[in-house]
Amino acid sequence: MALHTETQQFEVVNVNHQGQVIDRHQMEAKVFKERVNDTILEMVAIPGGTFLMGSPQGEAGRGSNENDGSGNQVEVAIAPFYMSKYPITQEQYQAVMGDNPSHFKGTQNPVETVDWAGVKDFCKKLSQLTQKNYRLPSEAEWEYAGRAGTTTPFYFGETITTDWVNYRGTFPYGEAAKGEDRRKTTPVGSFPPNAFGLYDMHGNVWEWCEDDYHENYEGLPRDGEAWVKLNSDDYHVLRGGSWSDFAKFCRSAVRYWHPSGSGKDYIGFRVVGMLTPEI
């Protein structure tokens, strides 16, 4: 049952090369709320636009798979969509699927240890319950939403600290100091969001995307659609980094892969929907 669409305000934090706060400002986003059995799913409106996907040359920690094969970023156009405000929580997963496979228990912690088939089954059942089309984000949608208009390694700026992200803080990025190594997930929304109003787009859990994994962006669809090979279901893209990763693996451009048949306690997911303005 649909509840309503509302405008939510939130604070965005920007940091310098050392991870020190240099700016705080208020932003707002349109959020659609829907009751799913005994829980609420919040979906944030993501505006359409174009962006450069991948990392620029010279970005510290840049991987060889973050470009078009010639070292360049790729311009991609993204249509408007809605994305879940947080990674899907254990409470939400339980409400849809009737169980909770997570290793790190907590109703508001992200669900993890769900393999590809389980994630796809969740999207199917959620769509049936709500009579709307929910799915995984394409890799391009994920990065566009995660960056929220930024071009820096992180949506916070040039680096992160464990004040702002749940990652292995003993391995910092750039000029940031070492921080905490929590060695577990944290409740969603524990840290500041990006400028679109999305939380935990760095760290906490890696997130499944719809795309099959490719070695680079040569041949990437330029319209934001998922890049799926015919009759292939072996390895799928992960984005965002996790509680167990070094800071450099939590950058906006970082991409990783994981076999479809395996779920881990550092992998979760969030959903997107091509929802109408009338909702």
Coordinates of C-alpha atoms in Angstrom, one line a residue:
M1 CA 0.0 0.0 0.0
A2 CA 1.4 3.4 -1.0
L3 CA 1.7 6.0 1.7
H4 CA 2.8 9.3 0.3
T5 CA 5.6 11.3 -1.3
E6 CA 7.3 13.9 0.9
T7 CA 10.2 16.3 0.7
Q8 CA 12.9 15.4 3.2
Q9 CA 15.7 17.7 4.3
F10 CA 19.2 16.4 5.3
E11 CA 22.7 17.6 5.9
V12 CA 25.5 17.0 3.5
V13 CA 29.2 17.0 4.7
N14 CA 32.2 17.9 2.6
V15 CA 35.8 17.2 3.8
N16 CA 39.3 18.2 2.7
H17 CA 42.3 16.0 1.9
Q18 CA 42.8 15.2 5.6
G19 CA 39.2 14.2 6.1
Q20 CA 38.4 17.4 8.1
V21 CA 35.0 19.0 7.6
I22 CA 35.2 22.1 5.4
D23 CA 31.5 22.5 4.7
R24 CA 28.0 21.5 5.9
H25 CA 24.9 22.4 4.0
Q26 CA 21.3 21.5 3.8
M27 CA 19.8 19.7 0.9
E28 CA 16.4 18.1 0.2
A29 CA 15.0 15.2 -1.8
K30 CA 11.6 13.9 -2.8
V31 CA 11.0 10.5 -1.1
F32 CA 8.3 8.0 -1.8
K33 CA 7.2 5.9 1.1
E34 CA 5.5 2.5 0.7
R35 CA 4.4 0.1 3.4
V36 CA 5.6 -3.5 2.7
N37 CA 3.9 -5.8 5.2
D38 CA 5.2 -4.5 8.5
T39 CA 8.0 -2.3 7.3
I40 CA 8.4 0.9 5.3
L41 CA 10.5 1.2 2.1
E42 CA 11.7 4.7 1.3
M43 CA 12.6 5.4 -2.3
V44 CA 14.5 8.6 -3.3
A45 CA 13.9 10.4 -6.5
I46 CA 17.1 10.6 -8.6
P47 CA 17.0 13.3 -11.3
G48 CA 18.2 12.4 -14.8
G49 CA 21.4 13.8 -16.3
T50 CA 24.8 12.9 -17.8
F51 CA 28.0 12.1 -16.1
L52 CA 31.5 10.7 -16.7
M53 CA 31.6 7.1 -15.5
G54 CA 34.8 5.7 -14.1
S55 CA 37.8 7.3 -12.5
P56 CA 39.9 10.1 -14.0
Q57 CA 43.5 9.5 -14.8
G58 CA 45.7 10.2 -11.8
E59 CA 43.1 9.3 -9.2
A60 CA 44.9 7.5 -6.4
G61 CA 44.0 3.8 -6.2
R62 CA 42.5 3.8 -9.7
G63 CA 41.9 0.3 -11.0
S64 CA 42.5 -0.9 -14.6
N65 CA 38.8 -1.7 -15.0
E66 CA 37.6 1.9 -14.3
N67 CA 37.9 3.2 -17.8
D68 CA 37.1 2.4 -21.5
G69 CA 40.1 0.3 -22.1
S70 CA 42.1 3.3 -23.3
G71 CA 42.3 5.0 -19.9
N72 CA 39.4 7.4 -20.5
Q73 CA 36.1 7.9 -18.6
V74 CA 32.8 7.3 -20.5
E75 CA 29.9 9.7 -20.7
V76 CA 26.6 8.1 -19.9
A77 CA 23.1 9.6 -20.0
I78 CA 20.8 8.5 -17.1
A79 CA 17.0 8.8 -17.1
P80 CA 15.2 9.8 -13.9
F81 CA 14.5 6.9 -11.5
Y82 CA 14.0 6.1 -7.8
M83 CA 16.5 4.3 -5.6
S84 CA 16.1 2.9 -2.1
K85 CA 17.3 5.4 0.4
Y86 CA 19.4 2.7 2.2
P87 CA 20.6 -0.7 1.4
I88 CA 17.8 -3.2 2.0
T89 CA 17.6 -3.9 5.7
Q90 CA 17.2 -7.1 7.5
E91 CA 13.8 -6.0 8.6
Q92 CA 12.7 -5.2 5.0
Y93 CA 14.1 -8.5 3.8
Q94 CA 12.3 -10.4 6.5
A95 CA 9.0 -8.7 5.6
V96 CA 9.3 -9.7 2.0
M97 CA 11.0 -13.1 2.1
G98 CA 10.1 -14.4 5.6
D99 CA 13.7 -15.1 6.7
N100 CA 16.9 -13.4 7.5
P101 CA 20.2 -15.0 6.3
S102 CA 22.5 -12.3 7.7
H103 CA 25.6 -13.0 9.7
F104 CA 25.6 -9.6 11.6
K105 CA 22.1 -9.5 13.0
G106 CA 20.3 -6.2 13.5
T107 CA 16.9 -5.2 12.1
Q108 CA 18.2 -1.9 10.7
N109 CA 21.5 -3.4 9.5
P110 CA 21.8 -4.2 5.8
V111 CA 20.8 -7.7 4.9
E112 CA 23.8 -9.7 3.7
T113 CA 24.8 -13.2 2.7
V114 CA 22.2 -13.2 -0.1
D115 CA 23.3 -14.7 -3.4
W116 CA 22.3 -13.5 -6.8
A117 CA 19.3 -15.8 -7.1
G118 CA 18.1 -14.6 -3.7
V119 CA 18.4 -11.0 -4.6
K120 CA 16.5 -11.5 -7.8
D121 CA 13.8 -13.4 -6.0
F122 CA 13.5 -10.5 -3.5
C123 CA 13.0 -8.0 -6.3
K124 CA 10.3 -10.3 -7.9
K125 CA 8.4 -10.7 -4.6
L126 CA 8.7 -7.1 -3.7
S127 CA 7.2 -6.2 -7.1
Q128 CA 4.4 -8.6 -6.6
L129 CA 3.6 -7.2 -3.2
T130 CA 3.6 -3.6 -4.3
Q131 CA 2.4 -4.0 -7.9
K132 CA 5.4 -1.9 -9.0
N133 CA 8.5 -2.8 -10.9
Y134 CA 11.4 -3.0 -8.5
R135 CA 14.8 -4.3 -9.7
L136 CA 18.5 -4.0 -9.1
P137 CA 20.3 -0.8 -10.4
S138 CA 22.4 -0.9 -13.4
E139 CA 26.1 -0.3 -12.7
A140 CA 25.8 3.1 -14.5
E141 CA 22.7 4.1 -12.4
W142 CA 24.5 3.0 -9.3
E143 CA 27.6 5.2 -9.9
Y144 CA 25.5 8.2 -11.1
A145 CA 23.4 8.0 -8.0
G146 CA 26.4 7.4 -5.7
R147 CA 28.3 10.4 -7.1
A148 CA 25.3 12.7 -6.8
G149 CA 27.0 15.2 -9.1
T150 CA 30.5 14.9 -7.5
T151 CA 33.7 14.1 -9.5
T152 CA 36.0 13.5 -6.4
P153 CA 36.9 10.0 -5.3
F154 CA 34.2 10.0 -2.7
Y155 CA 30.9 12.0 -2.4
F156 CA 32.4 13.5 0.7
G157 CA 35.3 14.9 -1.2
E158 CA 39.0 13.8 -1.6
T159 CA 39.0 11.2 1.2
I160 CA 36.9 9.6 3.9
T161 CA 37.3 8.8 7.6
T162 CA 35.5 6.3 9.8
D163 CA 33.5 9.3 11.2
W164 CA 31.7 9.2 7.9
V165 CA 32.0 5.7 6.5
N166 CA 32.2 2.1 7.8
Y167 CA 35.3 0.6 6.3
R168 CA 38.6 -0.9 7.5
G169 CA 39.9 2.3 9.0
T170 CA 43.4 1.0 9.6
F171 CA 43.9 1.5 5.8
P172 CA 43.0 5.1 5.1
Y173 CA 43.0 7.0 1.8
G174 CA 45.3 9.8 0.8
E175 CA 46.2 12.1 3.7
A176 CA 43.5 10.9 6.1
A177 CA 44.5 9.5 9.4
K178 CA 43.9 5.9 10.5
G179 CA 40.5 5.2 12.1
E180 CA 38.3 2.5 13.5
D181 CA 38.1 -1.0 12.2
R182 CA 34.6 -2.1 13.2
R183 CA 34.7 -5.5 11.6
K184 CA 30.9 -5.7 11.1
T185 CA 28.1 -3.9 9.5
T186 CA 26.5 -0.8 11.0
P187 CA 22.8 0.2 11.0
V188 CA 21.9 2.0 7.7
G189 CA 21.8 5.7 7.9
S190 CA 24.5 5.9 10.6
F191 CA 26.6 8.3 8.5
P192 CA 25.7 11.4 6.4
P193 CA 24.1 11.0 2.9
N194 CA 25.2 12.3 -0.4
A195 CA 23.6 15.2 -2.2
F196 CA 20.8 13.1 -3.6
G197 CA 19.8 11.9 -0.1
L198 CA 21.2 8.4 -0.4
Y199 CA 23.0 6.8 2.5
D200 CA 25.8 4.2 2.7
M201 CA 26.9 4.5 -0.9
H202 CA 30.5 4.1 0.5
G203 CA 31.3 1.1 2.7
N204 CA 29.2 -1.0 5.0
V205 CA 28.3 -3.6 2.3
W206 CA 29.1 -4.1 -1.3
E207 CA 26.0 -3.9 -3.4
W208 CA 24.9 -6.1 -6.2
C209 CA 24.2 -4.5 -9.6
E210 CA 22.2 -5.9 -12.5
D211 CA 25.2 -6.0 -14.9
D212 CA 27.4 -8.9 -15.8
Y213 CA 31.0 -8.1 -15.0
H214 CA 33.2 -6.8 -17.9
E215 CA 36.9 -6.0 -17.7
N216 CA 36.4 -2.4 -18.7
Y217 CA 33.9 0.0 -20.2
E218 CA 34.6 -0.7 -23.9
G219 CA 31.1 -1.4 -25.3
L220 CA 29.3 0.0 -22.2
P221 CA 25.7 1.1 -23.0
R222 CA 25.6 4.9 -23.0
D223 CA 22.0 5.1 -21.9
G224 CA 22.4 3.8 -18.4
E225 CA 20.9 0.4 -19.2
A226 CA 22.4 -2.7 -17.6
W227 CA 25.1 -4.4 -19.6
V228 CA 24.1 -8.0 -19.7
K229 CA 25.6 -10.7 -21.9
L230 CA 23.3 -13.2 -23.6
N231 CA 22.8 -16.4 -21.5
S232 CA 25.5 -15.4 -19.0
D233 CA 24.9 -15.6 -15.3
D234 CA 28.4 -16.3 -13.9
Y235 CA 29.7 -13.1 -12.3
H236 CA 27.9 -9.8 -11.5
V237 CA 29.1 -6.4 -10.6
L238 CA 29.5 -5.2 -7.0
R239 CA 29.8 -1.5 -6.1
G240 CA 30.5 0.6 -3.0
G241 CA 33.0 -1.3 -0.9
S242 CA 32.3 -2.7 2.6
W243 CA 33.1 -2.8 6.3
S244 CA 36.0 -5.2 5.5
D245 CA 37.7 -3.1 2.8
F246 CA 40.5 -0.5 2.6
A247 CA 39.3 3.0 2.0
K248 CA 40.5 3.0 -1.6
F249 CA 38.0 0.2 -2.4
C250 CA 35.1 2.4 -1.3
R251 CA 35.7 5.1 -4.0
S252 CA 32.7 6.0 -6.2
A253 CA 34.4 4.5 -9.3
V254 CA 35.5 1.2 -7.8
R255 CA 34.0 -1.9 -9.3
Y256 CA 34.3 -5.5 -8.3
W257 CA 32.8 -8.8 -9.3
H258 CA 31.4 -11.8 -7.4
P259 CA 30.1 -15.3 -8.5
S260 CA 26.4 -15.4 -8.7
G261 CA 26.0 -18.5 -6.5
S262 CA 27.7 -17.1 -3.5
G263 CA 26.5 -14.7 -0.8
K264 CA 28.9 -13.1 1.7
D265 CA 28.6 -11.1 4.9
Y266 CA 30.1 -8.1 3.2
I267 CA 27.6 -8.1 0.2
G268 CA 24.1 -6.5 0.3
F269 CA 22.0 -4.6 -2.2
R270 CA 19.5 -1.9 -2.8
V271 CA 16.6 -1.6 -5.3
V272 CA 15.5 0.9 -7.9
G273 CA 12.2 1.6 -9.6
M274 CA 11.0 3.5 -12.6
L275 CA 8.2 5.0 -10.7
T276 CA 5.7 7.5 -12.0
P277 CA 5.5 11.1 -10.7
E278 CA 2.0 10.4 -9.5
I279 CA 3.1 8.1 -6.7

